[in-house]
Amino acid sequence: MVSLICTLRHHTDEVTCCAFSPSLLATSSGDKTLRIYTTADFSELPFSPLRGHGYGVHCCCFSSCGSFLLSCSTDGSVIVWSAETGEVKATLEHPGRSPLRVCALAPDSSLLLAGACDGTAALWDFRSKTLRRYNNEASVVACCFSPCAQMFVTGCTRGDLKLWDAYTSLLHAEKDAHDLGVTCCCFAAQTTDSYGCCVEFRLASCGQDSQLKIWIVSQREGAACTMKLLQTLTSQTAPVLSCAFSSDGEWVVSGSVDKSVAVYDAVSKAYVTTVALSPTFPWIATGSMDRSVNVWRIGDEDDSTGKYSAEDCLSCNTGEKLPGHSGLLLTDWSEDDVQTWLRDEGLVELVSVFKANNIDGPELSQLNKETAAELGIESVGLRGRLLRRIEALKAEQNGSEAPDEFLCPITRELMKDPVIAADGYSYERESIESWIRGKNKTSPMTNLPLQTTLLTPNRSLKMAITRWKSNQELRVAQHLITKAD
């Protein structure tokens, strides 16, 4: 049995990755941020969100001890964060500054691996933060280390899986493992030792062919490594984008474009882009293109293996619209709506202050550091938390209201001067020019080479965006007039 614990709706763009440590859940997004939650009650930590990447974040992962959080981005960098404070501990740049799609840390935290769009996989010594080597392949979109940390696997858009040793020597190549491309791969934590002469690992991989495959990777003393297909799972009907083993190796979970999460048969509301399993609790986290993160519980609700029941945890942030401000723009909120939102965000101590000062939606949207101080909110931490929540709320409403085609694929922000690039996609002029100046001569959307850097103004799209913005402003003005009457 699988039950939904809670839904977290803090990101303002597609959720790209979820990762568990023993006590934390991390999520990354195309909105350039990472968000950190405690698994005690799935509330967001005070230093969250983490901002440091210039473009969307594609992948995140914790070190085995849970002390470090790693993230990689289209900006070509891997950032190492302190999981306890959110402080940046190191920033590692890909040698060619190519967009990074995936990163992984060895179980013993000795090596850091990152796969790039230009077909390279960069390997760093994690302790010294020095580049060890990087090798060429097709666009690398999946990678993982074996439990022994002596091998790693990379998967590419061409569909191949390759097994390497810690010195980037190729041990085995599985051609066309997934038709149309690999999307994710992961090792189970358990190993099998046959009489001390052969060690076996289980590897899961998934791809654009709508399949999840389980492989046996064998390392025999004095012999070459082998990779044998154990089984192919075909219960999902669209590309499978993410997969993960449970900590005991008994479960493997996958998320698909068909909006399902298998093996648990739990249905999500949009394309499932990432899945993760907690190493200490019977929980699954799934991220989606609808910008939400769902946390699921495996087993019966009264199962003693979990600390909280579904009813207990639903009180965090289910993402369900509360009565009074459901479907309304922030500028449409009443005083009661604002007070309900404060309670929902865990800012109960501010309700009486806002009630006494008759703060409604329009006034909340204009609130800044100075006006917050004038309201008598003396605590710097509380004031900062309030302003961050307001910023996130406005970003969420702006992002969710605008049609996706009005947003720049690089920055995920509303375009002001859209242009058409050689790949046929429209981008914000400043963003795509910056992309090209950064020696990225490939398409941000397809990873294929751009035949020309010529940009053509997309006047029809610009007109459509202008009309949409005018309609939004008219709607707000009409509401204010009605309210005044």
Short mmCIF file of C-alpha atoms in Angstrom, two decimals:
data_model
loop_
_atom_site.label_atom_id
_atom_site.label_comp_id
_atom_site.label_asym_id
_atom_site.label_seq_id
_atom_site.Cartn_x
_atom_site.Cartn_y
_atom_site.Cartn_z
CA MET A 1 0.00 0.00 0.00
CA VAL A 2 1.23 3.48 -0.87
CA SER A 3 -0.28 6.64 0.61
CA LEU A 4 0.42 10.30 -0.09
CA ILE A 5 2.00 12.07 2.89
CA CYS A 6 2.21 15.61 1.53
CA THR A 7 2.74 17.75 -1.56
CA LEU A 8 5.35 20.51 -1.58
CA ARG A 9 4.66 23.38 -3.98
CA HIS A 10 7.48 25.84 -3.45
CA HIS A 11 9.31 25.61 -6.79
CA THR A 12 8.22 27.93 -9.60
CA ASP A 13 9.34 25.66 -12.45
CA GLU A 14 9.67 21.96 -13.28
CA VAL A 15 11.14 19.82 -10.50
CA THR A 16 14.19 18.11 -11.98
CA CYS A 17 15.53 15.99 -9.12
CA CYS A 18 14.80 14.74 -5.59
CA ALA A 19 17.33 13.33 -3.14
CA PHE A 20 17.14 12.01 0.43
CA SER A 21 19.73 12.02 3.19
CA PRO A 22 18.96 10.28 6.51
CA SER A 23 17.28 13.44 7.79
CA LEU A 24 16.68 15.75 4.81
CA LEU A 25 14.92 15.91 1.46
CA ALA A 26 16.46 18.09 -1.27
CA THR A 27 14.73 19.12 -4.50
CA SER A 28 16.08 20.98 -7.53
CA SER A 29 14.30 22.85 -10.28
CA GLY A 30 14.49 24.75 -13.52
CA ASP A 31 13.85 27.86 -11.41
CA LYS A 32 17.63 27.84 -10.59
CA THR A 33 17.10 26.90 -6.91
CA LEU A 34 17.38 23.96 -4.54
CA ARG A 35 14.99 23.58 -1.61
CA ILE A 36 15.74 21.66 1.58
CA TYR A 37 13.16 20.07 3.88
CA THR A 38 13.48 18.21 7.15
CA THR A 39 12.03 14.71 7.07
CA ALA A 40 10.74 15.25 10.61
CA ASP A 41 7.67 17.09 9.29
CA PHE A 42 8.68 18.11 5.73
CA SER A 43 8.88 21.77 6.63
CA GLU A 44 11.38 23.90 4.67
CA LEU A 45 14.60 24.79 6.47
CA PRO A 46 15.26 28.48 7.27
CA PHE A 47 18.21 28.79 4.84
CA SER A 48 16.21 27.33 1.94
CA PRO A 49 16.01 27.99 -0.98
CA LEU A 50 19.64 27.74 -2.07
CA ARG A 51 20.59 30.12 -4.87
CA GLY A 52 23.95 30.01 -6.62
CA HIS A 53 23.40 28.67 -10.12
CA GLY A 54 22.94 31.00 -13.09
CA TYR A 55 20.61 28.63 -14.96
CA GLY A 56 18.27 25.75 -14.15
CA VAL A 57 19.49 23.02 -11.78
CA HIS A 58 19.30 19.55 -13.34
CA CYS A 59 20.48 17.20 -10.60
CA CYS A 60 21.20 17.08 -6.87
CA CYS A 61 22.55 14.40 -4.52
CA PHE A 62 23.74 14.03 -0.93
CA SER A 63 27.00 12.55 0.30
CA SER A 64 26.59 9.23 2.11
CA CYS A 65 27.04 10.86 5.50
CA GLY A 66 24.50 13.55 4.63
CA SER A 67 26.89 16.42 5.37
CA PHE A 68 27.17 17.68 1.79
CA LEU A 69 24.65 18.40 -0.95
CA LEU A 70 25.80 18.60 -4.57
CA SER A 71 24.05 20.21 -7.51
CA CYS A 72 24.81 20.71 -11.20
CA SER A 73 23.35 23.10 -13.73
CA THR A 74 23.14 24.34 -17.29
CA ASP A 75 25.70 26.96 -16.19
CA GLY A 76 28.40 24.25 -16.37
CA SER A 77 29.18 24.10 -12.66
CA VAL A 78 28.84 21.73 -9.73
CA ILE A 79 28.24 23.42 -6.38
CA VAL A 80 29.03 21.68 -3.11
CA TRP A 81 26.77 22.94 -0.29
CA SER A 82 26.81 22.36 3.44
CA ALA A 83 23.63 20.41 4.17
CA GLU A 84 23.57 21.87 7.69
CA THR A 85 23.85 25.58 6.86
CA GLY A 86 23.33 25.94 3.10
CA GLU A 87 26.77 27.53 2.78
CA VAL A 88 28.67 27.05 -0.49
CA LYS A 89 31.75 24.90 0.24
CA ALA A 90 33.12 24.66 -3.30
CA THR A 91 32.27 25.41 -6.92
CA LEU A 92 33.70 23.12 -9.60
CA GLU A 93 33.53 24.16 -13.24
CA HIS A 94 33.43 21.77 -16.16
CA PRO A 95 36.64 22.22 -18.23
CA GLY A 96 34.65 23.19 -21.32
CA ARG A 97 31.91 25.01 -19.39
CA SER A 98 29.42 22.71 -21.09
CA PRO A 99 25.95 22.41 -19.50
CA LEU A 100 25.92 19.65 -16.88
CA ARG A 101 22.91 17.31 -16.80
CA VAL A 102 23.82 14.90 -14.02
CA CYS A 103 26.24 14.48 -11.11
CA ALA A 104 27.07 11.71 -8.64
CA LEU A 105 29.30 11.29 -5.60
CA ALA A 106 31.07 8.03 -4.78
CA PRO A 107 29.73 6.20 -1.68
CA ASP A 108 33.02 6.87 0.15
CA SER A 109 33.00 10.53 -1.00
CA SER A 110 36.32 10.05 -2.78
CA LEU A 111 35.24 10.94 -6.31
CA LEU A 112 32.77 13.34 -7.92
CA LEU A 113 31.41 12.68 -11.39
CA ALA A 114 29.46 15.03 -13.70
CA GLY A 115 28.07 14.37 -17.17
CA ALA A 116 27.90 17.15 -19.77
CA CYS A 117 26.02 17.95 -22.96
CA ASP A 118 29.20 18.08 -25.04
CA GLY A 119 29.69 14.35 -24.57
CA THR A 120 32.19 14.46 -21.71
CA ALA A 121 32.15 13.07 -18.19
CA ALA A 122 34.36 14.99 -15.76
CA LEU A 123 35.83 13.20 -12.74
CA TRP A 124 37.14 15.14 -9.73
CA ASP A 125 38.94 14.08 -6.58
CA PHE A 126 36.30 15.24 -4.11
CA ARG A 127 38.57 15.83 -1.14
CA SER A 128 41.06 18.04 -3.00
CA LYS A 129 38.48 19.34 -5.54
CA THR A 130 40.99 18.78 -8.36
CA LEU A 131 40.05 17.49 -11.80
CA ARG A 132 41.30 13.97 -12.33
CA ARG A 133 40.20 13.24 -15.89
CA TYR A 134 37.42 13.65 -18.36
CA ASN A 135 36.49 11.49 -21.30
CA ASN A 136 34.39 11.82 -24.45
CA GLU A 137 31.06 10.21 -25.19
CA ALA A 138 27.65 11.23 -26.56
CA SER A 139 25.71 13.70 -24.41
CA VAL A 140 25.95 12.23 -20.87
CA VAL A 141 22.59 12.34 -19.10
CA ALA A 142 22.97 9.57 -16.49
CA CYS A 143 25.73 8.40 -14.16
CA CYS A 144 26.19 6.50 -10.90
CA PHE A 145 28.93 4.87 -8.80
CA SER A 146 29.07 1.24 -7.75
CA PRO A 147 28.76 0.52 -3.99
CA CYS A 148 32.52 -0.18 -3.84
CA ALA A 149 33.28 3.24 -5.43
CA GLN A 150 35.78 1.57 -7.77
CA MET A 151 33.55 1.73 -10.85
CA PHE A 152 30.97 4.03 -12.35
CA VAL A 153 28.42 3.83 -15.14
CA THR A 154 27.47 6.53 -17.64
CA GLY A 155 24.42 6.61 -19.89
CA CYS A 156 24.08 8.80 -22.97
CA THR A 157 21.48 10.12 -25.39
CA ARG A 158 22.69 7.61 -27.97
CA GLY A 159 21.35 4.79 -25.79
CA ASP A 160 24.63 3.23 -24.61
CA LEU A 161 25.61 2.25 -21.06
CA LYS A 162 29.34 2.25 -20.31
CA LEU A 163 31.15 0.88 -17.29
CA TRP A 164 34.40 2.59 -16.24
CA ASP A 165 36.95 2.12 -13.50
CA ALA A 166 38.05 4.93 -11.18
CA TYR A 167 40.81 5.87 -13.65
CA THR A 168 38.29 6.29 -16.51
CA SER A 169 39.41 3.13 -18.30
CA LEU A 170 36.49 1.55 -20.17
CA LEU A 171 35.58 -1.84 -18.65
CA HIS A 172 32.44 -2.65 -20.62
CA ALA A 173 30.18 -1.01 -23.22
CA GLU A 174 26.54 -2.03 -23.60
CA LYS A 175 25.52 -0.67 -26.99
CA ASP A 176 21.88 0.38 -27.52
CA ALA A 177 20.89 -0.53 -23.97
CA HIS A 178 17.88 1.75 -24.44
CA ASP A 179 16.45 2.73 -27.79
CA LEU A 180 16.39 6.54 -28.30
CA GLY A 181 18.57 7.15 -25.24
CA VAL A 182 19.26 6.42 -21.57
CA THR A 183 17.63 8.77 -19.03
CA CYS A 184 18.81 7.47 -15.63
CA CYS A 185 20.78 4.70 -13.95
CA CYS A 186 21.50 3.62 -10.37
CA PHE A 187 23.19 0.81 -8.44
CA ALA A 188 21.62 -1.09 -5.56
CA ALA A 189 23.62 -0.69 -2.36
CA GLN A 190 23.96 -4.44 -1.82
CA THR A 191 26.64 -6.67 -3.35
CA THR A 192 26.84 -10.44 -3.72
CA ASP A 193 30.15 -12.17 -3.07
CA SER A 194 30.40 -15.65 -4.56
CA TYR A 195 33.05 -17.56 -2.60
CA GLY A 196 35.33 -14.52 -2.54
CA CYS A 197 36.18 -14.71 -6.24
CA CYS A 198 33.32 -12.82 -7.90
CA VAL A 199 31.44 -9.71 -6.80
CA GLU A 200 28.08 -8.89 -8.34
CA PHE A 201 26.15 -5.61 -8.37
CA ARG A 202 22.62 -4.89 -9.46
CA LEU A 203 22.16 -1.91 -11.80
CA ALA A 204 18.87 -0.33 -12.87
CA SER A 205 18.57 1.78 -16.00
CA CYS A 206 15.67 3.44 -17.76
CA GLY A 207 15.18 5.26 -21.02
CA GLN A 208 13.16 6.80 -23.80
CA ASP A 209 12.03 3.30 -24.85
CA SER A 210 9.56 3.22 -21.89
CA GLN A 211 11.51 0.41 -20.25
CA LEU A 212 13.17 -0.15 -16.89
CA LYS A 213 15.97 -2.71 -17.07
CA ILE A 214 17.77 -4.56 -14.28
CA TRP A 215 21.35 -5.66 -14.99
CA ILE A 216 23.89 -7.81 -13.16
CA VAL A 217 27.38 -6.32 -13.23
CA SER A 218 29.98 -8.97 -12.35
CA GLN A 219 33.60 -8.37 -11.41
CA ARG A 220 35.63 -11.57 -11.31
CA GLU A 221 39.18 -11.56 -10.00
CA GLY A 222 41.65 -11.55 -12.86
CA ALA A 223 38.89 -11.33 -15.49
CA ALA A 224 37.03 -8.61 -17.35
CA CYS A 225 33.85 -7.09 -15.96
CA THR A 226 30.63 -8.36 -17.49
CA MET A 227 27.15 -6.88 -17.69
CA LYS A 228 24.16 -9.17 -18.13
CA LEU A 229 20.51 -8.19 -18.55
CA LEU A 230 18.47 -9.77 -15.74
CA GLN A 231 14.97 -8.50 -16.59
CA THR A 232 13.07 -5.83 -18.52
CA LEU A 233 10.07 -4.14 -16.89
CA THR A 234 7.50 -2.75 -19.33
CA SER A 235 4.57 -1.70 -17.13
CA GLN A 236 4.93 1.98 -18.10
CA THR A 237 3.78 3.21 -21.48
CA ALA A 238 5.95 6.29 -22.08
CA PRO A 239 9.60 7.30 -21.59
CA VAL A 240 10.84 6.42 -18.09
CA LEU A 241 12.79 9.41 -16.78
CA SER A 242 14.06 8.34 -13.36
CA CYS A 243 14.72 5.24 -11.26
CA ALA A 244 16.02 4.45 -7.76
CA PHE A 245 16.62 1.46 -5.48
CA SER A 246 15.43 1.38 -1.87
CA SER A 247 18.15 1.30 0.79
CA ASP A 248 17.64 -2.43 1.38
CA GLY A 249 17.68 -3.20 -2.34
CA GLU A 250 14.24 -4.80 -2.19
CA TRP A 251 12.43 -2.12 -4.16
CA VAL A 252 13.12 -0.27 -7.38
CA VAL A 253 10.98 2.72 -8.28
CA SER A 254 10.61 4.49 -11.60
CA GLY A 255 8.82 7.64 -12.76
CA SER A 256 7.47 8.06 -16.27
CA VAL A 257 6.06 10.52 -18.77
CA ASP A 258 2.85 8.45 -18.63
CA LYS A 259 2.31 10.16 -15.22
CA SER A 260 2.83 6.98 -13.21
CA VAL A 261 5.25 5.89 -10.51
CA ALA A 262 6.04 2.16 -10.65
CA VAL A 263 6.43 -0.32 -8.89
CA TYR A 264 4.05 1.30 -6.41
CA ASP A 265 1.32 2.05 -8.88
CA ALA A 266 0.78 5.55 -7.46
CA VAL A 267 -0.52 8.07 -9.99
CA SER A 268 0.84 11.63 -10.17
CA LYS A 269 -0.74 14.71 -11.72
CA ALA A 270 1.90 15.38 -14.39
CA TYR A 271 4.98 13.90 -16.00
CA VAL A 272 7.11 12.34 -13.29
CA THR A 273 10.66 13.64 -13.80
CA THR A 274 12.50 12.28 -10.76
CA VAL A 275 12.15 9.77 -7.92
CA ALA A 276 14.09 9.17 -4.69
CA LEU A 277 13.78 6.80 -1.72
CA SER A 278 14.64 7.65 1.87
CA PRO A 279 17.45 5.57 3.41
CA THR A 280 15.87 5.68 6.88
CA PHE A 281 12.08 5.82 6.41
CA PRO A 282 9.59 4.02 4.11
CA TRP A 283 9.18 7.16 1.96
CA ILE A 284 9.34 7.94 -1.75
CA ALA A 285 9.74 11.47 -3.15
CA THR A 286 8.62 12.17 -6.71
CA GLY A 287 9.14 15.42 -8.63
CA SER A 288 7.03 16.53 -11.55
CA MET A 289 6.72 18.99 -14.39
CA ASP A 290 3.77 20.55 -12.55
CA ARG A 291 6.40 22.08 -10.17
CA SER A 292 5.36 19.94 -7.20
CA VAL A 293 7.09 17.33 -5.06
CA ASN A 294 4.97 14.47 -3.67
CA VAL A 295 6.14 12.48 -0.65
CA TRP A 296 4.65 8.98 -0.44
CA ARG A 297 4.60 6.42 2.36
CA ILE A 298 5.11 2.71 1.70
CA GLY A 299 3.06 0.35 3.87
CA ASP A 300 0.04 0.71 6.14
CA GLU A 301 -0.54 4.05 7.83
CA ASP A 302 -0.28 2.49 11.27
CA ASP A 303 2.97 0.72 10.36
CA SER A 304 5.44 1.26 13.20
CA THR A 305 8.35 1.66 10.76
CA GLY A 306 7.31 5.25 10.07
CA LYS A 307 7.32 8.09 12.52
CA TYR A 308 4.35 10.03 11.15
CA SER A 309 1.01 9.02 9.74
CA ALA A 310 -0.34 10.52 6.54
CA GLU A 311 -2.80 12.60 8.56
CA ASP A 312 -0.01 14.00 10.73
CA CYS A 313 2.17 15.01 7.79
CA LEU A 314 -0.54 16.50 5.64
CA SER A 315 -0.51 19.48 7.98
CA CYS A 316 2.83 20.65 6.54
CA ASN A 317 2.13 22.01 3.03
CA THR A 318 -0.16 19.91 0.94
CA GLY A 319 -0.32 22.50 -1.79
CA GLU A 320 -4.12 22.36 -1.79
CA LYS A 321 -5.66 25.79 -2.25
CA LEU A 322 -7.27 26.99 0.92
CA PRO A 323 -10.81 28.42 0.94
CA GLY A 324 -10.84 32.15 0.30
CA HIS A 325 -7.90 32.54 -2.06
CA SER A 326 -8.22 29.51 -4.34
CA GLY A 327 -7.56 30.56 -7.93
CA LEU A 328 -7.13 34.25 -7.07
CA LEU A 329 -4.20 36.48 -7.93
CA LEU A 330 -2.35 37.93 -4.96
CA THR A 331 -3.79 41.36 -5.77
CA ASP A 332 -7.28 39.84 -5.39
CA TRP A 333 -6.76 38.54 -1.85
CA SER A 334 -8.81 39.86 1.06
CA GLU A 335 -7.46 40.41 4.58
CA ASP A 336 -8.83 37.00 5.58
CA ASP A 337 -7.02 35.38 2.62
CA VAL A 338 -3.72 36.92 3.74
CA GLN A 339 -4.21 35.70 7.31
CA THR A 340 -5.06 32.19 6.06
CA TRP A 341 -1.91 32.21 3.92
CA LEU A 342 0.22 33.25 6.93
CA ARG A 343 -1.08 30.28 8.94
CA ASP A 344 -0.48 27.98 5.97
CA GLU A 345 3.15 29.18 5.73
CA GLY A 346 3.84 28.66 9.43
CA LEU A 347 3.86 32.41 10.19
CA VAL A 348 1.07 32.27 12.77
CA GLU A 349 2.77 34.85 15.01
CA LEU A 350 2.23 37.50 12.33
CA VAL A 351 -1.52 37.00 11.94
CA SER A 352 -2.45 39.44 14.72
CA VAL A 353 -0.02 42.07 13.36
CA PHE A 354 -1.45 41.87 9.85
CA LYS A 355 -5.02 41.84 11.16
CA ALA A 356 -4.41 44.97 13.24
CA ASN A 357 -2.96 46.78 10.21
CA ASN A 358 -5.65 45.57 7.76
CA ILE A 359 -3.13 44.05 5.33
CA ASP A 360 -4.82 42.62 2.23
CA GLY A 361 -3.40 41.14 -1.00
CA PRO A 362 -2.34 44.35 -2.80
CA GLU A 363 -0.59 45.61 0.34
CA LEU A 364 1.07 42.22 0.90
CA SER A 365 2.46 42.30 -2.66
CA GLN A 366 4.09 45.70 -1.97
CA LEU A 367 5.60 44.71 1.38
CA ASN A 368 9.37 45.21 1.68
CA LYS A 369 12.05 45.31 4.37
CA GLU A 370 11.21 48.89 5.41
CA THR A 371 7.44 48.46 5.62
CA ALA A 372 7.87 45.16 7.48
CA ALA A 373 9.94 47.01 10.09
CA GLU A 374 7.25 49.70 10.32
CA LEU A 375 4.74 46.98 11.16
CA GLY A 376 6.81 46.24 14.26
CA ILE A 377 8.33 42.94 13.06
CA GLU A 378 11.60 43.30 14.95
CA SER A 379 13.00 39.81 14.48
CA VAL A 380 15.40 39.87 11.52
CA GLY A 381 14.94 36.14 10.94
CA LEU A 382 11.14 36.33 10.99
CA ARG A 383 11.17 39.38 8.72
CA GLY A 384 13.49 37.65 6.26
CA ARG A 385 11.37 34.50 6.26
CA LEU A 386 8.23 36.54 5.54
CA LEU A 387 9.84 38.39 2.63
CA ARG A 388 11.17 35.12 1.14
CA ARG A 389 7.70 33.59 1.34
CA ILE A 390 6.17 36.63 -0.38
CA GLU A 391 8.84 36.51 -3.10
CA ALA A 392 8.18 32.80 -3.68
CA LEU A 393 4.43 33.40 -3.76
CA LYS A 394 4.70 36.14 -6.36
CA ALA A 395 7.11 34.07 -8.46
CA GLU A 396 4.77 31.07 -8.28
CA GLN A 397 1.76 33.11 -9.36
CA ASN A 398 3.64 34.85 -12.16
CA GLY A 399 5.08 31.58 -13.43
CA SER A 400 1.87 29.56 -13.19
CA GLU A 401 -0.24 32.22 -14.92
CA ALA A 402 1.99 32.71 -17.96
CA PRO A 403 1.64 30.16 -20.79
CA ASP A 404 4.73 27.98 -21.06
CA GLU A 405 5.48 29.17 -24.60
CA PHE A 406 5.90 32.72 -23.24
CA LEU A 407 8.78 31.64 -20.99
CA CYS A 408 12.40 31.55 -22.16
CA PRO A 409 13.58 27.89 -22.19
CA ILE A 410 16.92 28.95 -20.65
CA THR A 411 15.83 31.21 -17.78
CA ARG A 412 12.16 30.14 -17.50
CA GLU A 413 11.22 33.81 -17.23
CA LEU A 414 8.65 35.76 -19.23
CA MET A 415 10.27 36.92 -22.48
CA LYS A 416 10.52 40.62 -23.35
CA ASP A 417 12.42 40.37 -26.65
CA PRO A 418 11.90 36.85 -28.05
CA VAL A 419 14.09 35.71 -30.94
CA ILE A 420 14.20 32.51 -32.99
CA ALA A 421 17.50 30.62 -33.01
CA ALA A 422 18.77 28.20 -35.67
CA ASP A 423 17.22 25.26 -33.79
CA GLY A 424 13.73 26.69 -34.37
CA TYR A 425 13.09 27.53 -30.69
CA SER A 426 12.37 31.00 -29.31
CA TYR A 427 14.50 32.48 -26.53
CA GLU A 428 14.92 35.77 -24.70
CA ARG A 429 17.50 37.64 -26.80
CA GLU A 430 19.80 38.47 -23.89
CA SER A 431 19.75 34.86 -22.64
CA ILE A 432 20.56 33.16 -25.94
CA GLU A 433 23.23 35.76 -26.79
CA SER A 434 24.84 35.12 -23.40
CA TRP A 435 24.59 31.37 -24.06
CA ILE A 436 26.38 31.72 -27.40
CA ARG A 437 29.04 34.08 -25.99
CA GLY A 438 29.80 31.43 -23.38
CA LYS A 439 31.09 29.19 -26.21
CA ASN A 440 27.96 27.07 -26.18
CA LYS A 441 27.49 26.52 -29.91
CA THR A 442 24.84 23.85 -29.33
CA SER A 443 21.10 24.23 -28.92
CA PRO A 444 19.95 24.58 -25.27
CA MET A 445 16.93 22.44 -26.18
CA THR A 446 18.32 19.70 -28.44
CA ASN A 447 22.07 19.73 -27.61
CA LEU A 448 22.74 19.61 -31.36
CA PRO A 449 25.17 22.07 -33.00
CA LEU A 450 23.69 25.42 -34.06
CA GLN A 451 24.29 25.81 -37.81
CA THR A 452 24.37 29.59 -37.40
CA THR A 453 24.31 32.07 -34.54
CA LEU A 454 21.91 34.33 -36.45
CA LEU A 455 18.87 35.31 -34.36
CA THR A 456 15.55 36.34 -35.90
CA PRO A 457 13.08 38.52 -33.94
CA ASN A 458 9.84 36.65 -33.17
CA ARG A 459 7.44 39.56 -33.56
CA SER A 460 4.25 37.49 -33.45
CA LEU A 461 5.27 35.93 -30.13
CA LYS A 462 6.23 39.32 -28.73
CA MET A 463 2.78 40.67 -29.68
CA ALA A 464 1.09 37.69 -28.04
CA ILE A 465 3.04 38.24 -24.82
CA THR A 466 2.19 41.95 -24.87
CA ARG A 467 -1.52 41.17 -25.28
CA TRP A 468 -1.40 38.63 -22.44
CA LYS A 469 0.31 41.13 -20.12
CA SER A 470 -2.26 43.79 -21.01
CA ASN A 471 -5.10 41.39 -20.22
CA GLN A 472 -3.52 40.57 -16.87
CA GLU A 473 -3.16 44.25 -15.97
CA LEU A 474 -6.75 44.92 -17.09
CA ARG A 475 -8.01 42.11 -14.89
CA VAL A 476 -6.24 43.54 -11.85
CA ALA A 477 -7.50 47.06 -12.59
CA GLN A 478 -11.09 45.86 -13.00
CA HIS A 479 -10.88 44.04 -9.69
CA LEU A 480 -9.57 47.13 -7.90
CA ILE A 481 -12.38 49.26 -9.38
CA THR A 482 -14.99 46.70 -8.31
CA LYS A 483 -13.48 46.53 -4.85
CA ALA A 484 -13.50 50.35 -4.54
CA ASP A 485 -17.17 50.49 -5.55
#
